[in-house]
PDB file of C-alpha atoms in Angstrom:
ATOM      1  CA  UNK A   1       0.000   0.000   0.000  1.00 65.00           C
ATOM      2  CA  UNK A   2       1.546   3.417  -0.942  1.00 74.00           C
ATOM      3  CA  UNK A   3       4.856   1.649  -1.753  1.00 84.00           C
ATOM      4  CA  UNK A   4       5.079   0.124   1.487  1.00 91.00           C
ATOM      5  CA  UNK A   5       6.005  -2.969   3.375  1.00 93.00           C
ATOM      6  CA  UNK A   6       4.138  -5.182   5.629  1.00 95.00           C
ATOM      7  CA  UNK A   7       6.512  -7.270   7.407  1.00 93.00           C
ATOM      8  CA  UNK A   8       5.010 -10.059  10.729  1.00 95.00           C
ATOM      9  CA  UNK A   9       7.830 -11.641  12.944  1.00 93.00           C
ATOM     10  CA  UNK A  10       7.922 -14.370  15.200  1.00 92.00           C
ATOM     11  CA  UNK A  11       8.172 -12.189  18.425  1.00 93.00           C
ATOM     12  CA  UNK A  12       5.191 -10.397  17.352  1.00 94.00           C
ATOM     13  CA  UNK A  13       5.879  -7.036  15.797  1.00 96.00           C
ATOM     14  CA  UNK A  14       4.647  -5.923  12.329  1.00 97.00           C
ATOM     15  CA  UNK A  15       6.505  -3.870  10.653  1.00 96.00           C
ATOM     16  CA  UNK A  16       5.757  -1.122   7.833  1.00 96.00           C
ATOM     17  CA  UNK A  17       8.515  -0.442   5.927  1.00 96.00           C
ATOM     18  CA  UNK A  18       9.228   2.219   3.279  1.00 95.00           C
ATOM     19  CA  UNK A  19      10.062   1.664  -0.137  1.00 94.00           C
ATOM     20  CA  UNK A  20      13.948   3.665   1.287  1.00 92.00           C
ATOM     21  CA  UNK A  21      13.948   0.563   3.609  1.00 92.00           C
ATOM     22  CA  UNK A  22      13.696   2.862   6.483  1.00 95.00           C
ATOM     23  CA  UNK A  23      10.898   1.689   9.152  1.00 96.00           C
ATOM     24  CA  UNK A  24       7.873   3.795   9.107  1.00 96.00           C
ATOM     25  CA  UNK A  25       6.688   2.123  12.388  1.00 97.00           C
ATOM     26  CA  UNK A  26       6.222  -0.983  14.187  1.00 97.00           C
ATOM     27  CA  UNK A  27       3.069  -2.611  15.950  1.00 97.00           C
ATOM     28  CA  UNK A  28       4.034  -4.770  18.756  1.00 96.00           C
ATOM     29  CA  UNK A  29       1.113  -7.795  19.237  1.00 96.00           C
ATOM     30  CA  UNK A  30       0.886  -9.964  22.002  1.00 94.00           C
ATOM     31  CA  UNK A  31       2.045 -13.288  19.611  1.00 95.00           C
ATOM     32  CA  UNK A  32       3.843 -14.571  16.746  1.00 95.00           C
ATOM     33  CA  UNK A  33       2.622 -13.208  13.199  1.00 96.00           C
ATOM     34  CA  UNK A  34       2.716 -15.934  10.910  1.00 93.00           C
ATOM     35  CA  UNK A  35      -0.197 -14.842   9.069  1.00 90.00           C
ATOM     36  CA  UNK A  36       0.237 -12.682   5.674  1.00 93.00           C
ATOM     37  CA  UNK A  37      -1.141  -8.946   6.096  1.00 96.00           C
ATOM     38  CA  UNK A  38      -4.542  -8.063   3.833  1.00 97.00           C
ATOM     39  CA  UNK A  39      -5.272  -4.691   3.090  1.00 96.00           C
ATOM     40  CA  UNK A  40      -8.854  -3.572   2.356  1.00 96.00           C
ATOM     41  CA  UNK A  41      -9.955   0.659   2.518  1.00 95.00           C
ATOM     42  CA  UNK A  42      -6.318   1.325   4.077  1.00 94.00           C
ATOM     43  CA  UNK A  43      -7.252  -0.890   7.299  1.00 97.00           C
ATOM     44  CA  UNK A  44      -4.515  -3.592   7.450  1.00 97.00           C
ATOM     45  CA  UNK A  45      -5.797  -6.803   8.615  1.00 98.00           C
ATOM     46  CA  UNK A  46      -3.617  -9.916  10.476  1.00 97.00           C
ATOM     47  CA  UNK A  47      -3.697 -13.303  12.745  1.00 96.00           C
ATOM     48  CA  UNK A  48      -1.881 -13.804  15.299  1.00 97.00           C
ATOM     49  CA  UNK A  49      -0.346 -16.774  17.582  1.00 95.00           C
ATOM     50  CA  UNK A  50      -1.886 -14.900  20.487  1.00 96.00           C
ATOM     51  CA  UNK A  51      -5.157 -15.680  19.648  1.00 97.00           C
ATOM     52  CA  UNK A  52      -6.181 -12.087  18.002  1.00 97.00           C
ATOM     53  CA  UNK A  53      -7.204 -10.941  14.482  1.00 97.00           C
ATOM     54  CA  UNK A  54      -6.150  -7.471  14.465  1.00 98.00           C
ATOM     55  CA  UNK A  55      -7.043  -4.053  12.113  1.00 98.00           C
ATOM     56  CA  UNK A  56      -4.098  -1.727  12.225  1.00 97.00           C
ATOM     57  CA  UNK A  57      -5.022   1.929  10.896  1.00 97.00           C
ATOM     58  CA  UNK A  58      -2.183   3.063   7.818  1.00 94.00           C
ATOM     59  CA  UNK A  59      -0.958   5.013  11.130  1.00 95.00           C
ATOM     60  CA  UNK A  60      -0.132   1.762  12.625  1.00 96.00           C
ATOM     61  CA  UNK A  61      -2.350   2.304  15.595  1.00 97.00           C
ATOM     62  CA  UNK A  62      -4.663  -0.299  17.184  1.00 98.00           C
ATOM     63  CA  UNK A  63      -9.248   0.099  15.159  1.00 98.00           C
ATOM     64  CA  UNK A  64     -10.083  -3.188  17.059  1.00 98.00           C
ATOM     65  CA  UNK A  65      -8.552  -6.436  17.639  1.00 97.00           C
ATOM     66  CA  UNK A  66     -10.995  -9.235  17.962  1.00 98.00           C
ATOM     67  CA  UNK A  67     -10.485 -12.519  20.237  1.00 97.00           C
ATOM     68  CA  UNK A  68     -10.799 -16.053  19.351  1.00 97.00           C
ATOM     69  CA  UNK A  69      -9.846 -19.117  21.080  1.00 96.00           C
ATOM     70  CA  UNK A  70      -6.838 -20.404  18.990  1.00 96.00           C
ATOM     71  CA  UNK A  71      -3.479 -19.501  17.772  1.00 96.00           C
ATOM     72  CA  UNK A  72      -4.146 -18.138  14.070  1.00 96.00           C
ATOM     73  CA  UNK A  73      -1.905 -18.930  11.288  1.00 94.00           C
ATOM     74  CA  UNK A  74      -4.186 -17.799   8.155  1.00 94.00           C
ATOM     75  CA  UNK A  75      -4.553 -14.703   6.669  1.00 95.00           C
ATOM     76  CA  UNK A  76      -7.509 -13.055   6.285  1.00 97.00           C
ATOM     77  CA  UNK A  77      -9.684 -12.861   3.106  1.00 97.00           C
ATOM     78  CA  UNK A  78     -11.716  -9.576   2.737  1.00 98.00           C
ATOM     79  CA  UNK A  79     -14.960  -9.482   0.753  1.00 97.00           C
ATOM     80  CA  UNK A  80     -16.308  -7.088  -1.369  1.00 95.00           C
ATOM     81  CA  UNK A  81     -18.505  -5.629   1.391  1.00 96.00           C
ATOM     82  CA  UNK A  82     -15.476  -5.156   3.814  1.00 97.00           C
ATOM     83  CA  UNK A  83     -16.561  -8.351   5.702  1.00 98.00           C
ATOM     84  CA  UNK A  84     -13.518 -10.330   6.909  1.00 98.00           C
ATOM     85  CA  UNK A  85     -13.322 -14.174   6.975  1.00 98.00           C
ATOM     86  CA  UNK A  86     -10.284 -16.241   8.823  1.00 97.00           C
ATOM     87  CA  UNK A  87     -10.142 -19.088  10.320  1.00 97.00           C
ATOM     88  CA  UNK A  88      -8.407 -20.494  13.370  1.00 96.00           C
ATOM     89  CA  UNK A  89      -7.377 -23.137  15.814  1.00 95.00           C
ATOM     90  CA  UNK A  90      -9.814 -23.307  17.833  1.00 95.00           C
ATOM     91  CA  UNK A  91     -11.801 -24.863  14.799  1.00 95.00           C
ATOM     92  CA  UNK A  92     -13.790 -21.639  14.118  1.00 96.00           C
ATOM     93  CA  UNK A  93     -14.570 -19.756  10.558  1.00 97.00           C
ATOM     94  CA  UNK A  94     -15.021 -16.594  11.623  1.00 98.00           C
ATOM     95  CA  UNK A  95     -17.013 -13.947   9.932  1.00 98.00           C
ATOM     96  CA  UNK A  96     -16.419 -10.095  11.130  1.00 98.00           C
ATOM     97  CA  UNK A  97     -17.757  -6.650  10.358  1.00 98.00           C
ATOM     98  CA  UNK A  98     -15.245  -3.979   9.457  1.00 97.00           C
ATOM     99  CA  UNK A  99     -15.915  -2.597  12.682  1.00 97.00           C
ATOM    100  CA  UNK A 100     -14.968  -5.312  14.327  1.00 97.00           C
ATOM    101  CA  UNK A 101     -17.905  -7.261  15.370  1.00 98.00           C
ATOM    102  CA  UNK A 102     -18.870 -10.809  15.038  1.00 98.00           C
ATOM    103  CA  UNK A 103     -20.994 -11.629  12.204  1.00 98.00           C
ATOM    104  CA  UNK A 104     -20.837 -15.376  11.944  1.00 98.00           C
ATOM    105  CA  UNK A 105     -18.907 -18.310  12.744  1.00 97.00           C
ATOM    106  CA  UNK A 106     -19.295 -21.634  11.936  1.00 97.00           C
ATOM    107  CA  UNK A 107     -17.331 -24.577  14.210  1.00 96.00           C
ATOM    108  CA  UNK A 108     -15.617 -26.930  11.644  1.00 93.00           C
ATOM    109  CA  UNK A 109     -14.399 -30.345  13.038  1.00 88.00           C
ATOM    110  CA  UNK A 110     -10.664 -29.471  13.790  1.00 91.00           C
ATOM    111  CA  UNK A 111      -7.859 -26.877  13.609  1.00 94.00           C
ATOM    112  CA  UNK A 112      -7.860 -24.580  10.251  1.00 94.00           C
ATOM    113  CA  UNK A 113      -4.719 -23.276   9.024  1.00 93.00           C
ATOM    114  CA  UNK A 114      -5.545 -22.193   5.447  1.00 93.00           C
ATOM    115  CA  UNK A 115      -6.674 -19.090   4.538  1.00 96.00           C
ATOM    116  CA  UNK A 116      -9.966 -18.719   3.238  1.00 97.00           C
ATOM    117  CA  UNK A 117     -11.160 -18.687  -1.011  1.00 97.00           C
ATOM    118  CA  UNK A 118     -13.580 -16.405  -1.698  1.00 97.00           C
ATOM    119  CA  UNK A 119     -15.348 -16.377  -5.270  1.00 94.00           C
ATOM    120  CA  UNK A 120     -18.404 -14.502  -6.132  1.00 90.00           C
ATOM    121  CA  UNK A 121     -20.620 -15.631  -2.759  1.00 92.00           C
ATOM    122  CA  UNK A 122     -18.640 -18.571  -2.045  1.00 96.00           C
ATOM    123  CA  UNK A 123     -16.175 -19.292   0.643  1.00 97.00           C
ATOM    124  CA  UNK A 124     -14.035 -22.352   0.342  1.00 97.00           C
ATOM    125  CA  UNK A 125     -11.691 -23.363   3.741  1.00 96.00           C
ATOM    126  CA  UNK A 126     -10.177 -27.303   4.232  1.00 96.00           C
ATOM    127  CA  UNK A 127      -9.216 -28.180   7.925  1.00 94.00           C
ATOM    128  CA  UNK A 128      -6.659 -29.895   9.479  1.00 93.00           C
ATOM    129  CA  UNK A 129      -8.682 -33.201   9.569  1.00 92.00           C
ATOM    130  CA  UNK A 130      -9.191 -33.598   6.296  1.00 94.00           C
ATOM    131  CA  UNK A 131     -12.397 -31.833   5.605  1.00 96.00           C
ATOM    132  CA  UNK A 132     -12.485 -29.250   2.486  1.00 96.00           C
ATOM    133  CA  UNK A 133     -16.028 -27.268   2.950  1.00 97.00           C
ATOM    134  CA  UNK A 134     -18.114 -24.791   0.762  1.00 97.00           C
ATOM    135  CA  UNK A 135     -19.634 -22.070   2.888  1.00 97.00           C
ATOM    136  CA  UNK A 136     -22.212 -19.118   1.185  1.00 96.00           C
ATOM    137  CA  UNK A 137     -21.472 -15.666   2.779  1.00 97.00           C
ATOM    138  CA  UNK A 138     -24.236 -16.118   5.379  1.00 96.00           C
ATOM    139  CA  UNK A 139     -22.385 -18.491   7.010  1.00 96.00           C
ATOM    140  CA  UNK A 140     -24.435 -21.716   5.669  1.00 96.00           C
ATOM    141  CA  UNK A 141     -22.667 -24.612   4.977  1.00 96.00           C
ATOM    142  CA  UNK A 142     -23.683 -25.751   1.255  1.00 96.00           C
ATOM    143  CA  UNK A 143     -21.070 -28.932   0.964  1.00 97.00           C
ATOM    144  CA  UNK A 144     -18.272 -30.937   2.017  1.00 96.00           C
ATOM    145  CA  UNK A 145     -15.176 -32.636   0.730  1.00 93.00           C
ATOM    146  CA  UNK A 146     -13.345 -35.235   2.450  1.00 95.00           C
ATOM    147  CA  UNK A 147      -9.542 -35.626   1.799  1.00 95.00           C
ATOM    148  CA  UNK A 148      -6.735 -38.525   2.209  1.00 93.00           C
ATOM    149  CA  UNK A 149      -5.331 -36.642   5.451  1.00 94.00           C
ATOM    150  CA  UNK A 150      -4.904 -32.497   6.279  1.00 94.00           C
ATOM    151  CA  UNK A 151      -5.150 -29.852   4.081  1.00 94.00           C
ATOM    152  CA  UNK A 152      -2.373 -27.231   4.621  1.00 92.00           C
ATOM    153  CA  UNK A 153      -3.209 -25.025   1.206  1.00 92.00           C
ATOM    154  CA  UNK A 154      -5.500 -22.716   0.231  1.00 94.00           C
ATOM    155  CA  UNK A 155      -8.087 -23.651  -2.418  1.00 95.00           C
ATOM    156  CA  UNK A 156      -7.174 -22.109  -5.984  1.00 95.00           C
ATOM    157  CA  UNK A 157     -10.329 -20.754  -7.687  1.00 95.00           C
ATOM    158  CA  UNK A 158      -9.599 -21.374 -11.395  1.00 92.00           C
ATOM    159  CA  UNK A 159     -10.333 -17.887 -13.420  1.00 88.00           C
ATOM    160  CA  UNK A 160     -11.144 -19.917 -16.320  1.00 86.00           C
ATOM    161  CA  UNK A 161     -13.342 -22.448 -15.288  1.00 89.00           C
ATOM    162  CA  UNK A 162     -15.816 -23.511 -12.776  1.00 91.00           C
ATOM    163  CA  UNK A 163     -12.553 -25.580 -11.374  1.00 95.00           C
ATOM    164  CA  UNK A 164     -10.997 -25.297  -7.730  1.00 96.00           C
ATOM    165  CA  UNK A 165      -7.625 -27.135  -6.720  1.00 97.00           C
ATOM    166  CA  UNK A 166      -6.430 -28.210  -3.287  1.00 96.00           C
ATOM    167  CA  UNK A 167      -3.942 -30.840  -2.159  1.00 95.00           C
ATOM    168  CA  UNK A 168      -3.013 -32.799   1.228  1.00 95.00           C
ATOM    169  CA  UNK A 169      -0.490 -34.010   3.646  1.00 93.00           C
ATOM    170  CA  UNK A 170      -0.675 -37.130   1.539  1.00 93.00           C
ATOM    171  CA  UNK A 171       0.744 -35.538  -1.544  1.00 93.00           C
ATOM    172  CA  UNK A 172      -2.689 -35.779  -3.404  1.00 95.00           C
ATOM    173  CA  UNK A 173      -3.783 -32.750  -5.541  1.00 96.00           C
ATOM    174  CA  UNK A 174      -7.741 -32.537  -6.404  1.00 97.00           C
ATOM    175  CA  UNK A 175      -9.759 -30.991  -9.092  1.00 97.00           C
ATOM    176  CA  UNK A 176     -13.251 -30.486  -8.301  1.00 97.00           C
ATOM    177  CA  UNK A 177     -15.964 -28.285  -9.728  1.00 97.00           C
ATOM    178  CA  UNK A 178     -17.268 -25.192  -7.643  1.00 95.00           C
ATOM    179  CA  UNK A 179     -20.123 -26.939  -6.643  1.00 94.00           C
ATOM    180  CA  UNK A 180     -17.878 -30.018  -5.000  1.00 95.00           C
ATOM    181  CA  UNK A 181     -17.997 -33.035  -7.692  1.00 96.00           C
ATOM    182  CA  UNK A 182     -14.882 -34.701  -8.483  1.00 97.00           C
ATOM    183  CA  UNK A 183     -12.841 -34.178 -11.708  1.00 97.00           C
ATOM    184  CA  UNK A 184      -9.841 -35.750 -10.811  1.00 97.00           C
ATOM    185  CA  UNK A 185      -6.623 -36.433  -8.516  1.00 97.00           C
ATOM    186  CA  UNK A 186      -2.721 -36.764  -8.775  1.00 96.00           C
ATOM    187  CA  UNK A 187       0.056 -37.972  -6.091  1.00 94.00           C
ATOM    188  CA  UNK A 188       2.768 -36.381  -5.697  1.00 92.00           C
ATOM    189  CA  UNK A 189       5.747 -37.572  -3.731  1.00 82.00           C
ATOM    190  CA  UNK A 190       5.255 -36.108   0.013  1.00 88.00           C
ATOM    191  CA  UNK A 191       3.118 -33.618   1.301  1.00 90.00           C
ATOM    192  CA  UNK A 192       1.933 -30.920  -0.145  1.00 91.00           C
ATOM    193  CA  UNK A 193       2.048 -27.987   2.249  1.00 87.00           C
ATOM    194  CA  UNK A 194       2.381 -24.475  -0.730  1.00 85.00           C
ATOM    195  CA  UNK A 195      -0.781 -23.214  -2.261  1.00 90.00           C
ATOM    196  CA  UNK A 196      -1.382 -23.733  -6.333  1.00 94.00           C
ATOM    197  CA  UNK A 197      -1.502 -21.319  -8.419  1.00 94.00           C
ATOM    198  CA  UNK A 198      -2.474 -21.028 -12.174  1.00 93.00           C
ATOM    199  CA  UNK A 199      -1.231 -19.876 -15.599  1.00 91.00           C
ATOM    200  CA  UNK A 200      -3.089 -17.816 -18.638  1.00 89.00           C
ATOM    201  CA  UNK A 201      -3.580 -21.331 -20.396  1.00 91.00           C
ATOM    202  CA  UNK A 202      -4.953 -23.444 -17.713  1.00 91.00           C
ATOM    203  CA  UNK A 203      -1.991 -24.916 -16.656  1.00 95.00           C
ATOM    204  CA  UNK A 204      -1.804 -25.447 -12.357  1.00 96.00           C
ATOM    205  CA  UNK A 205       1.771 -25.346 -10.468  1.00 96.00           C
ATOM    206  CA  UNK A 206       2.091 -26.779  -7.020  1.00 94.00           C
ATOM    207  CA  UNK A 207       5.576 -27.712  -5.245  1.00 93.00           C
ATOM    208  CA  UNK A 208       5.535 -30.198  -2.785  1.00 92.00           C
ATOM    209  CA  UNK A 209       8.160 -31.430  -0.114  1.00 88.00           C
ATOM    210  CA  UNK A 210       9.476 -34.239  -2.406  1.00 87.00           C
ATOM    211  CA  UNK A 211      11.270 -31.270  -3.818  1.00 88.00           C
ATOM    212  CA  UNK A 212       9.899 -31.262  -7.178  1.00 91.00           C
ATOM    213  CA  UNK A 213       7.881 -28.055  -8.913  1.00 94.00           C
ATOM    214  CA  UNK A 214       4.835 -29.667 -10.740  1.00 95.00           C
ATOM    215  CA  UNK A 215       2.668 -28.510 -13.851  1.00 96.00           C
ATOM    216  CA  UNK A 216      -0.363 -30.296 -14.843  1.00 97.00           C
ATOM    217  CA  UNK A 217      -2.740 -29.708 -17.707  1.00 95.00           C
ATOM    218  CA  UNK A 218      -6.759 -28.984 -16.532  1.00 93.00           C
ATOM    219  CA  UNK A 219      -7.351 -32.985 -16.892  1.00 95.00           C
ATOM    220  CA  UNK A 220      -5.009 -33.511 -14.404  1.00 96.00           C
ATOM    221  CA  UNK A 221      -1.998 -35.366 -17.028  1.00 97.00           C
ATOM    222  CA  UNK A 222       1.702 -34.229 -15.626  1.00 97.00           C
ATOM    223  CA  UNK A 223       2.696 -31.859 -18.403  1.00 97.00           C
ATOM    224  CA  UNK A 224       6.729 -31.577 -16.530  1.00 97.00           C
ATOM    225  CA  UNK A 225       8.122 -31.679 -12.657  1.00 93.00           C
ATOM    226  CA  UNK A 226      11.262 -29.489 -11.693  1.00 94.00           C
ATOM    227  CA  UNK A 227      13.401 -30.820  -9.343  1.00 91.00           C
ATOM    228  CA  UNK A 228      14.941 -28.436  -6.763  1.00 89.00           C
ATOM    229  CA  UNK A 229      16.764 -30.368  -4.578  1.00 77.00           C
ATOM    230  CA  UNK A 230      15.343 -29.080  -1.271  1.00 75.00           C
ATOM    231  CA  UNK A 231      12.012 -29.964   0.272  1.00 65.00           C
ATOM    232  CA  UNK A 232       9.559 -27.512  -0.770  1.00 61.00           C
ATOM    233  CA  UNK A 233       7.262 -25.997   2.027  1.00 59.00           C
TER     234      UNK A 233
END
């Protein structure tokens, strides 16, 4: 934002850094940031290990901080109406007003880590136990997914189809459809712990901690794999 630099650390400061490299200031939290900043009407949003999700003013003073029961390692996801959607360990989706108010949360079965993918009036979130669930903006579940084991990445939203990808701590990629039916699957190596992402033809990259870089085609068929020779988180 305005050329600068949101920087979390693991004693709990965020930094804002200018585009000189020169610190414009720091916030100090109570907890660990491991959580990636969003930025939505100059408000900067975060999770942190101490339990909080925080709005930080472009000042970096304190608009609200609001309490959950769990350490919080996803980011948030802002939607077009400034409501803001994160999950956290204590199992909870959580749904809050810019003003920092509760408007919905929804328990899932274990811990989330994953940030949640937000298309049109869907949200998409997998949990730690497996589960990869479809939620409308109201907070109503409309289906679920079950995985081979936990789901560490964010869902990818294909822009150009009705396709979304997520993978597991097995190593398995999936392809469903927005609606939740089953295209297809491929295994990698190891676990898959990175987010996909997706190129102007179709084509979906994932690395996993085999060490490889993969590419596959929208059917699912390996088009090339790029080893690194380092595990990949």
């Amino acid at each position: 934002m305005n050329g600068i630099t949101y920087i979390g650390t693991s004693e709990g400061s965020l930094y804002a850094i200018n585009i000189d490299l020169t610190i414009k200031w720091i916030f100090k939290a109570m907890g660990a940031i491991y959580s990636t900043v969003t930025i939505y009407n100059n408000i900067i949003y975060f999770g942190s290990y101490d339990q909080y999700i925080y709005a930080i003013h472009s000042n970096g003073t304190l608009y609200w901080k609001y309490q959950t029961n769990g350490v919080i390692y996803a980011s948030p996801t802002v939607g077009p109406d400034g409501t803001i959607y994160i999950g956290s360990y204590d199992y909870n989706l959580y749904a809050i007003y810019p003003n920092g108010t509760l408007k919905w949360s929804y328990r899932c079965e274990l811990y989330i880590y994953s940030s949640v993918a937000l298309y049109n009036d869907m949200l998409y979130i997998g949990t730690l136990g497996g589960l990869m669930q479809a939620f409308n903006t109201d907070g109503d579940l409309r289906w679920s997914i079950r995985a081979s084991n936990s789901i560490y990445t964010s869902v990818l939203i294909s822009p150009y189809s009705d396709m979304i990808y997520f993978a597991d701590s097995n190593g398995i990629f999936y392809a469903y459809t927005r609606l939740g039916l089953f295209l297809w699957q491929y295994s990698a190596e190891w676990v898959i712990f990175g987010s996909p992402a997706c190129g102007a033809d179709g084509t979906v990259y994932f690395s996993s901690y085999d060490g490889y870089v993969y590419a596959l085609d929208e059917t699912g068929v390996l088009l090339w794999k790029y080893e690194t020779g380092v595990c990949i988180t």
